[in-house]
């Protein structure tokens, strides 16, 4: 019956719908976070719920797209934008409210935006896959930022500070590792390009040289053919001609 035909995934699939929902949640999350001065525990809980939904959908939309063949050009572009949008909105909002130092927001956003641009820079040489460290960084960031969104006090406030410190360390370390991967990938891609260019630049043999080479090959073949009878003469003929040669030499 043959192999089944796999069609191109349409725009309106479950993976893209989850991505769109995450994009729509961004402005709603910001409004909940800053509502009533941004320090009402009840509204901060609502903001945390919106942030948690966005982070959970981020875990599922990519997996669904890859598993069920729902990868689309829209998803490739919109998914990372939605990820950076919700995380950036949370960081900037918390820093604006005075709950999170601006340098933490600056380090995380600089890394996220820089790595995204770097991926596009080397995409013609290959794709930098998400590493385990990168996934752990995303999880740690989500937990730490989520704890900062909630109005926590006492030991939980101290715990969230340590969680954010771990997220910052993982952010920097994984960023450096991605830079290393990008440099290696770009060098390999440029080396492959140079090899292809060198192979294409090799000039073909000139017609005159090619004709001379063929003529020499033909002459060598004729010489070989002419020489074969001398080495493979009939023994009886050689015996009959030997007395004649001997008498001619004696005469």
PDB file of C-alpha atoms in Angstrom:
ATOM      1  CA  UNK A   1       0.000   0.000   0.000  1.00  0.00           C
ATOM      2  CA  UNK A   2       3.022   2.264   0.321  1.00  0.00           C
ATOM      3  CA  UNK A   3       4.038   4.748   2.954  1.00  0.00           C
ATOM      4  CA  UNK A   4       1.420   7.168   4.299  1.00  0.00           C
ATOM      5  CA  UNK A   5       1.602  10.705   3.024  1.00  0.00           C
ATOM      6  CA  UNK A   6       2.341  13.235   5.757  1.00  0.00           C
ATOM      7  CA  UNK A   7       0.835  16.634   5.016  1.00  0.00           C
ATOM      8  CA  UNK A   8       2.063  20.011   6.098  1.00  0.00           C
ATOM      9  CA  UNK A   9       0.699  20.936   9.539  1.00  0.00           C
ATOM     10  CA  UNK A  10      -1.815  23.751   9.475  1.00  0.00           C
ATOM     11  CA  UNK A  11      -1.606  26.939  11.477  1.00  0.00           C
ATOM     12  CA  UNK A  12      -4.515  26.103  13.766  1.00  0.00           C
ATOM     13  CA  UNK A  13      -3.153  23.113  15.655  1.00  0.00           C
ATOM     14  CA  UNK A  14      -2.905  22.434  19.376  1.00  0.00           C
ATOM     15  CA  UNK A  15       0.776  23.372  19.623  1.00  0.00           C
ATOM     16  CA  UNK A  16       0.282  26.756  17.948  1.00  0.00           C
ATOM     17  CA  UNK A  17      -2.871  27.414  19.977  1.00  0.00           C
ATOM     18  CA  UNK A  18      -0.906  26.918  23.195  1.00  0.00           C
ATOM     19  CA  UNK A  19       1.750  29.323  21.930  1.00  0.00           C
ATOM     20  CA  UNK A  20      -0.909  31.904  21.027  1.00  0.00           C
ATOM     21  CA  UNK A  21      -2.469  31.515  24.471  1.00  0.00           C
ATOM     22  CA  UNK A  22       0.907  32.172  26.061  1.00  0.00           C
ATOM     23  CA  UNK A  23       1.298  35.344  24.022  1.00  0.00           C
ATOM     24  CA  UNK A  24      -2.181  36.526  25.059  1.00  0.00           C
ATOM     25  CA  UNK A  25      -1.349  35.809  28.716  1.00  0.00           C
ATOM     26  CA  UNK A  26       1.584  38.254  28.701  1.00  0.00           C
ATOM     27  CA  UNK A  27      -0.411  41.522  28.878  1.00  0.00           C
ATOM     28  CA  UNK A  28      -2.929  39.923  31.238  1.00  0.00           C
ATOM     29  CA  UNK A  29      -0.116  38.785  33.518  1.00  0.00           C
ATOM     30  CA  UNK A  30       1.393  42.280  33.608  1.00  0.00           C
ATOM     31  CA  UNK A  31      -1.972  43.840  34.521  1.00  0.00           C
ATOM     32  CA  UNK A  32      -2.450  41.339  37.356  1.00  0.00           C
ATOM     33  CA  UNK A  33       1.104  41.884  38.619  1.00  0.00           C
ATOM     34  CA  UNK A  34       0.908  45.672  38.868  1.00  0.00           C
ATOM     35  CA  UNK A  35      -2.763  45.895  39.886  1.00  0.00           C
ATOM     36  CA  UNK A  36      -3.428  47.965  43.000  1.00  0.00           C
ATOM     37  CA  UNK A  37       0.180  49.100  43.284  1.00  0.00           C
ATOM     38  CA  UNK A  38       1.607  45.636  42.681  1.00  0.00           C
ATOM     39  CA  UNK A  39       1.798  44.569  46.336  1.00  0.00           C
ATOM     40  CA  UNK A  40      -1.621  43.074  46.963  1.00  0.00           C
ATOM     41  CA  UNK A  41      -1.076  39.403  47.883  1.00  0.00           C
ATOM     42  CA  UNK A  42      -4.351  38.346  46.257  1.00  0.00           C
ATOM     43  CA  UNK A  43      -3.577  39.952  42.906  1.00  0.00           C
ATOM     44  CA  UNK A  44      -0.020  38.655  43.058  1.00  0.00           C
ATOM     45  CA  UNK A  45      -1.476  35.154  43.454  1.00  0.00           C
ATOM     46  CA  UNK A  46      -3.570  35.686  40.319  1.00  0.00           C
ATOM     47  CA  UNK A  47      -0.459  36.898  38.509  1.00  0.00           C
ATOM     48  CA  UNK A  48       1.419  33.798  39.668  1.00  0.00           C
ATOM     49  CA  UNK A  49      -1.380  31.584  38.292  1.00  0.00           C
ATOM     50  CA  UNK A  50      -1.129  33.274  34.886  1.00  0.00           C
ATOM     51  CA  UNK A  51       2.667  32.914  34.930  1.00  0.00           C
ATOM     52  CA  UNK A  52       2.424  29.244  35.922  1.00  0.00           C
ATOM     53  CA  UNK A  53      -0.021  28.516  33.078  1.00  0.00           C
ATOM     54  CA  UNK A  54       2.330  30.188  30.617  1.00  0.00           C
ATOM     55  CA  UNK A  55       5.320  28.167  31.821  1.00  0.00           C
ATOM     56  CA  UNK A  56       3.356  24.888  31.739  1.00  0.00           C
ATOM     57  CA  UNK A  57       2.168  25.504  28.170  1.00  0.00           C
ATOM     58  CA  UNK A  58       5.794  26.183  27.249  1.00  0.00           C
ATOM     59  CA  UNK A  59       6.643  22.646  28.371  1.00  0.00           C
ATOM     60  CA  UNK A  60       3.916  21.057  26.243  1.00  0.00           C
ATOM     61  CA  UNK A  61       3.628  22.976  22.962  1.00  0.00           C
ATOM     62  CA  UNK A  62       7.103  22.123  21.675  1.00  0.00           C
ATOM     63  CA  UNK A  63       6.793  18.469  22.683  1.00  0.00           C
ATOM     64  CA  UNK A  64       3.387  18.164  21.009  1.00  0.00           C
ATOM     65  CA  UNK A  65       4.667  19.816  17.830  1.00  0.00           C
ATOM     66  CA  UNK A  66       7.625  17.436  17.530  1.00  0.00           C
ATOM     67  CA  UNK A  67       5.763  14.266  18.510  1.00  0.00           C
ATOM     68  CA  UNK A  68       2.729  14.727  16.250  1.00  0.00           C
ATOM     69  CA  UNK A  69       4.364  16.526  13.329  1.00  0.00           C
ATOM     70  CA  UNK A  70       2.795  19.907  14.098  1.00  0.00           C
ATOM     71  CA  UNK A  71       5.932  21.975  13.503  1.00  0.00           C
ATOM     72  CA  UNK A  72       5.140  25.134  11.491  1.00  0.00           C
ATOM     73  CA  UNK A  73       7.007  28.286  10.533  1.00  0.00           C
ATOM     74  CA  UNK A  74       4.710  30.257  12.836  1.00  0.00           C
ATOM     75  CA  UNK A  75       5.578  27.996  15.753  1.00  0.00           C
ATOM     76  CA  UNK A  76       9.305  28.254  15.108  1.00  0.00           C
ATOM     77  CA  UNK A  77       9.100  32.046  15.356  1.00  0.00           C
ATOM     78  CA  UNK A  78       6.304  32.565  17.870  1.00  0.00           C
ATOM     79  CA  UNK A  79       7.387  29.970  20.450  1.00  0.00           C
ATOM     80  CA  UNK A  80      10.729  31.578  21.434  1.00  0.00           C
ATOM     81  CA  UNK A  81       9.113  35.025  21.311  1.00  0.00           C
ATOM     82  CA  UNK A  82       6.396  33.891  23.727  1.00  0.00           C
ATOM     83  CA  UNK A  83       8.996  32.364  26.056  1.00  0.00           C
ATOM     84  CA  UNK A  84      11.086  35.516  26.194  1.00  0.00           C
ATOM     85  CA  UNK A  85       8.002  37.744  26.446  1.00  0.00           C
ATOM     86  CA  UNK A  86       6.518  36.138  29.569  1.00  0.00           C
ATOM     87  CA  UNK A  87       9.873  35.824  31.320  1.00  0.00           C
ATOM     88  CA  UNK A  88      10.944  39.340  30.358  1.00  0.00           C
ATOM     89  CA  UNK A  89       7.629  40.807  31.487  1.00  0.00           C
ATOM     90  CA  UNK A  90       7.946  39.086  34.851  1.00  0.00           C
ATOM     91  CA  UNK A  91      11.541  40.201  35.421  1.00  0.00           C
ATOM     92  CA  UNK A  92      10.974  43.802  34.365  1.00  0.00           C
ATOM     93  CA  UNK A  93       7.745  43.995  36.374  1.00  0.00           C
ATOM     94  CA  UNK A  94       9.369  42.643  39.537  1.00  0.00           C
ATOM     95  CA  UNK A  95      12.335  45.008  39.184  1.00  0.00           C
ATOM     96  CA  UNK A  96      10.006  47.965  38.580  1.00  0.00           C
ATOM     97  CA  UNK A  97       8.141  47.058  41.772  1.00  0.00           C
ATOM     98  CA  UNK A  98      11.437  46.923  43.680  1.00  0.00           C
ATOM     99  CA  UNK A  99      11.210  43.210  44.452  1.00  0.00           C
ATOM    100  CA  UNK A 100      14.113  42.112  42.258  1.00  0.00           C
ATOM    101  CA  UNK A 101      17.452  43.887  41.666  1.00  0.00           C
ATOM    102  CA  UNK A 102      17.782  45.377  38.193  1.00  0.00           C
ATOM    103  CA  UNK A 103      21.175  43.754  37.647  1.00  0.00           C
ATOM    104  CA  UNK A 104      19.556  40.312  37.911  1.00  0.00           C
ATOM    105  CA  UNK A 105      16.996  41.286  35.281  1.00  0.00           C
ATOM    106  CA  UNK A 106      19.749  42.730  33.099  1.00  0.00           C
ATOM    107  CA  UNK A 107      21.935  39.601  33.266  1.00  0.00           C
ATOM    108  CA  UNK A 108      19.078  37.218  32.458  1.00  0.00           C
ATOM    109  CA  UNK A 109      17.590  39.301  29.657  1.00  0.00           C
ATOM    110  CA  UNK A 110      20.988  40.016  28.106  1.00  0.00           C
ATOM    111  CA  UNK A 111      21.743  36.307  28.041  1.00  0.00           C
ATOM    112  CA  UNK A 112      18.342  35.283  26.668  1.00  0.00           C
ATOM    113  CA  UNK A 113      18.246  37.883  23.904  1.00  0.00           C
ATOM    114  CA  UNK A 114      21.917  37.428  23.048  1.00  0.00           C
ATOM    115  CA  UNK A 115      21.675  33.639  22.729  1.00  0.00           C
ATOM    116  CA  UNK A 116      18.538  33.950  20.590  1.00  0.00           C
ATOM    117  CA  UNK A 117      20.275  36.347  18.193  1.00  0.00           C
ATOM    118  CA  UNK A 118      23.350  34.120  18.141  1.00  0.00           C
ATOM    119  CA  UNK A 119      21.223  31.126  17.122  1.00  0.00           C
ATOM    120  CA  UNK A 120      19.964  33.086  14.125  1.00  0.00           C
ATOM    121  CA  UNK A 121      23.547  34.163  13.349  1.00  0.00           C
ATOM    122  CA  UNK A 122      24.826  30.580  13.005  1.00  0.00           C
ATOM    123  CA  UNK A 123      21.629  28.950  11.719  1.00  0.00           C
ATOM    124  CA  UNK A 124      23.049  28.747   8.164  1.00  0.00           C
ATOM    125  CA  UNK A 125      25.797  26.496   9.531  1.00  0.00           C
ATOM    126  CA  UNK A 126      23.505  24.380  11.710  1.00  0.00           C
ATOM    127  CA  UNK A 127      21.187  24.373  14.705  1.00  0.00           C
ATOM    128  CA  UNK A 128      22.386  24.618  18.302  1.00  0.00           C
ATOM    129  CA  UNK A 129      20.292  22.079  20.216  1.00  0.00           C
ATOM    130  CA  UNK A 130      18.920  22.793  23.661  1.00  0.00           C
ATOM    131  CA  UNK A 131      21.240  21.245  26.240  1.00  0.00           C
ATOM    132  CA  UNK A 132      20.338  19.677  29.560  1.00  0.00           C
ATOM    133  CA  UNK A 133      21.885  22.652  31.285  1.00  0.00           C
ATOM    134  CA  UNK A 134      19.686  24.979  29.256  1.00  0.00           C
ATOM    135  CA  UNK A 135      16.558  23.044  30.221  1.00  0.00           C
ATOM    136  CA  UNK A 136      17.610  23.054  33.884  1.00  0.00           C
ATOM    137  CA  UNK A 137      18.222  26.803  33.619  1.00  0.00           C
ATOM    138  CA  UNK A 138      14.715  27.364  32.259  1.00  0.00           C
ATOM    139  CA  UNK A 139      13.174  25.291  35.044  1.00  0.00           C
ATOM    140  CA  UNK A 140      15.199  27.067  37.731  1.00  0.00           C
ATOM    141  CA  UNK A 141      14.319  30.485  36.318  1.00  0.00           C
ATOM    142  CA  UNK A 142      10.622  29.583  36.259  1.00  0.00           C
ATOM    143  CA  UNK A 143      10.659  28.408  39.873  1.00  0.00           C
ATOM    144  CA  UNK A 144      12.655  31.406  41.122  1.00  0.00           C
ATOM    145  CA  UNK A 145      10.618  34.026  39.250  1.00  0.00           C
ATOM    146  CA  UNK A 146       7.391  32.323  40.305  1.00  0.00           C
ATOM    147  CA  UNK A 147       8.458  32.525  43.951  1.00  0.00           C
ATOM    148  CA  UNK A 148       9.247  36.223  43.543  1.00  0.00           C
ATOM    149  CA  UNK A 149       5.816  36.853  42.036  1.00  0.00           C
ATOM    150  CA  UNK A 150       4.172  35.460  45.151  1.00  0.00           C
ATOM    151  CA  UNK A 151       4.205  37.692  48.226  1.00  0.00           C
ATOM    152  CA  UNK A 152       6.450  35.472  50.339  1.00  0.00           C
ATOM    153  CA  UNK A 153       8.005  36.341  53.679  1.00  0.00           C
ATOM    154  CA  UNK A 154      10.290  34.718  56.239  1.00  0.00           C
ATOM    155  CA  UNK A 155      12.200  31.555  55.311  1.00  0.00           C
ATOM    156  CA  UNK A 156      10.394  31.268  51.966  1.00  0.00           C
ATOM    157  CA  UNK A 157      11.697  34.710  50.987  1.00  0.00           C
ATOM    158  CA  UNK A 158      15.234  33.547  51.819  1.00  0.00           C
ATOM    159  CA  UNK A 159      14.680  30.356  49.838  1.00  0.00           C
ATOM    160  CA  UNK A 160      13.563  32.255  46.766  1.00  0.00           C
ATOM    161  CA  UNK A 161      16.704  34.415  46.935  1.00  0.00           C
ATOM    162  CA  UNK A 162      18.855  31.274  46.816  1.00  0.00           C
ATOM    163  CA  UNK A 163      16.734  29.910  43.957  1.00  0.00           C
ATOM    164  CA  UNK A 164      17.279  33.120  42.006  1.00  0.00           C
ATOM    165  CA  UNK A 165      21.038  32.968  42.687  1.00  0.00           C
ATOM    166  CA  UNK A 166      21.118  29.435  41.263  1.00  0.00           C
ATOM    167  CA  UNK A 167      19.126  30.608  38.238  1.00  0.00           C
ATOM    168  CA  UNK A 168      21.592  33.441  37.591  1.00  0.00           C
ATOM    169  CA  UNK A 169      24.592  31.093  37.843  1.00  0.00           C
ATOM    170  CA  UNK A 170      23.003  28.592  35.442  1.00  0.00           C
ATOM    171  CA  UNK A 171      22.054  31.438  33.124  1.00  0.00           C
ATOM    172  CA  UNK A 172      25.658  32.615  32.845  1.00  0.00           C
ATOM    173  CA  UNK A 173      27.231  29.146  32.596  1.00  0.00           C
ATOM    174  CA  UNK A 174      24.830  27.853  29.966  1.00  0.00           C
ATOM    175  CA  UNK A 175      25.208  31.097  28.040  1.00  0.00           C
ATOM    176  CA  UNK A 176      28.978  30.600  27.874  1.00  0.00           C
ATOM    177  CA  UNK A 177      28.485  26.987  26.768  1.00  0.00           C
ATOM    178  CA  UNK A 178      26.134  28.071  23.975  1.00  0.00           C
ATOM    179  CA  UNK A 179      28.703  30.610  22.824  1.00  0.00           C
ATOM    180  CA  UNK A 180      31.326  27.850  22.690  1.00  0.00           C
ATOM    181  CA  UNK A 181      28.982  25.647  20.663  1.00  0.00           C
ATOM    182  CA  UNK A 182      28.235  28.502  18.276  1.00  0.00           C
ATOM    183  CA  UNK A 183      31.947  29.184  17.686  1.00  0.00           C
ATOM    184  CA  UNK A 184      32.671  25.488  17.017  1.00  0.00           C
ATOM    185  CA  UNK A 185      29.656  25.195  14.721  1.00  0.00           C
ATOM    186  CA  UNK A 186      30.602  28.312  12.769  1.00  0.00           C
ATOM    187  CA  UNK A 187      34.222  27.180  12.326  1.00  0.00           C
ATOM    188  CA  UNK A 188      33.072  23.780  11.067  1.00  0.00           C
ATOM    189  CA  UNK A 189      30.617  25.426   8.687  1.00  0.00           C
ATOM    190  CA  UNK A 190      33.215  27.818   7.298  1.00  0.00           C
ATOM    191  CA  UNK A 191      35.718  24.964   6.852  1.00  0.00           C
ATOM    192  CA  UNK A 192      33.119  22.977   4.917  1.00  0.00           C
ATOM    193  CA  UNK A 193      32.396  26.011   2.731  1.00  0.00           C
ATOM    194  CA  UNK A 194      36.107  26.458   1.962  1.00  0.00           C
ATOM    195  CA  UNK A 195      36.423  22.794   0.996  1.00  0.00           C
ATOM    196  CA  UNK A 196      33.452  23.039  -1.353  1.00  0.00           C
ATOM    197  CA  UNK A 197      34.803  26.235  -2.876  1.00  0.00           C
ATOM    198  CA  UNK A 198      38.235  24.648  -3.420  1.00  0.00           C
ATOM    199  CA  UNK A 199      36.659  21.608  -5.061  1.00  0.00           C
ATOM    200  CA  UNK A 200      34.639  23.795  -7.409  1.00  0.00           C
ATOM    201  CA  UNK A 201      37.654  25.997  -8.209  1.00  0.00           C
ATOM    202  CA  UNK A 202      39.839  23.126  -9.521  1.00  0.00           C
ATOM    203  CA  UNK A 203      40.273  23.798 -13.303  1.00  0.00           C
ATOM    204  CA  UNK A 204      39.457  20.934 -15.722  1.00  0.00           C
ATOM    205  CA  UNK A 205      42.209  19.557 -17.972  1.00  0.00           C
ATOM    206  CA  UNK A 206      42.781  21.612 -21.140  1.00  0.00           C
ATOM    207  CA  UNK A 207      41.700  19.990 -24.445  1.00  0.00           C
ATOM    208  CA  UNK A 208      45.251  20.059 -25.886  1.00  0.00           C
ATOM    209  CA  UNK A 209      46.757  18.376 -22.848  1.00  0.00           C
ATOM    210  CA  UNK A 210      43.953  15.863 -22.762  1.00  0.00           C
ATOM    211  CA  UNK A 211      44.485  15.029 -26.504  1.00  0.00           C
ATOM    212  CA  UNK A 212      48.252  14.651 -26.009  1.00  0.00           C
ATOM    213  CA  UNK A 213      47.671  12.343 -23.086  1.00  0.00           C
ATOM    214  CA  UNK A 214      45.282  10.220 -25.136  1.00  0.00           C
ATOM    215  CA  UNK A 215      47.824  10.095 -28.021  1.00  0.00           C
ATOM    216  CA  UNK A 216      50.587   8.909 -25.678  1.00  0.00           C
ATOM    217  CA  UNK A 217      48.289   6.263 -24.251  1.00  0.00           C
ATOM    218  CA  UNK A 218      47.422   5.046 -27.769  1.00  0.00           C
ATOM    219  CA  UNK A 219      51.097   4.886 -28.783  1.00  0.00           C
ATOM    220  CA  UNK A 220      51.981   2.899 -25.681  1.00  0.00           C
ATOM    221  CA  UNK A 221      49.150   0.486 -26.400  1.00  0.00           C
ATOM    222  CA  UNK A 222      50.335  -0.052 -30.008  1.00  0.00           C
ATOM    223  CA  UNK A 223      53.902  -0.647 -28.870  1.00  0.00           C
ATOM    224  CA  UNK A 224      52.685  -3.227 -26.393  1.00  0.00           C
ATOM    225  CA  UNK A 225      50.622  -5.034 -29.046  1.00  0.00           C
ATOM    226  CA  UNK A 226      53.532  -5.050 -31.542  1.00  0.00           C
ATOM    227  CA  UNK A 227      55.907  -6.432 -28.957  1.00  0.00           C
ATOM    228  CA  UNK A 228      53.705  -9.336 -27.912  1.00  0.00           C
ATOM    229  CA  UNK A 229      54.451 -11.678 -30.948  1.00  0.00           C
ATOM    230  CA  UNK A 230      58.222 -11.505 -30.313  1.00  0.00           C
ATOM    231  CA  UNK A 231      57.722 -12.842 -26.821  1.00  0.00           C
ATOM    232  CA  UNK A 232      55.081 -15.362 -27.830  1.00  0.00           C
ATOM    233  CA  UNK A 233      56.329 -16.867 -31.153  1.00  0.00           C
ATOM    234  CA  UNK A 234      55.476 -20.387 -32.215  1.00  0.00           C
ATOM    235  CA  UNK A 235      58.262 -22.823 -31.070  1.00  0.00           C
ATOM    236  CA  UNK A 236      58.085 -24.900 -34.303  1.00  0.00           C
ATOM    237  CA  UNK A 237      58.540 -21.758 -36.416  1.00  0.00           C
ATOM    238  CA  UNK A 238      61.463 -20.761 -34.296  1.00  0.00           C
ATOM    239  CA  UNK A 239      62.979 -24.214 -34.770  1.00  0.00           C
ATOM    240  CA  UNK A 240      62.538 -24.083 -38.581  1.00  0.00           C
ATOM    241  CA  UNK A 241      64.135 -20.682 -38.906  1.00  0.00           C
ATOM    242  CA  UNK A 242      67.078 -21.477 -36.658  1.00  0.00           C
ATOM    243  CA  UNK A 243      69.045 -23.572 -39.301  1.00  0.00           C
ATOM    244  CA  UNK A 244      68.595 -20.865 -41.869  1.00  0.00           C
ATOM    245  CA  UNK A 245      69.976 -18.267 -39.495  1.00  0.00           C
ATOM    246  CA  UNK A 246      72.847 -20.571 -38.644  1.00  0.00           C
ATOM    247  CA  UNK A 247      73.702 -21.298 -42.305  1.00  0.00           C
ATOM    248  CA  UNK A 248      73.476 -17.662 -43.153  1.00  0.00           C
ATOM    249  CA  UNK A 249      75.855 -16.850 -40.364  1.00  0.00           C
ATOM    250  CA  UNK A 250      78.284 -19.651 -41.416  1.00  0.00           C
ATOM    251  CA  UNK A 251      78.101 -18.593 -45.085  1.00  0.00           C
TER     252      UNK A 251
END
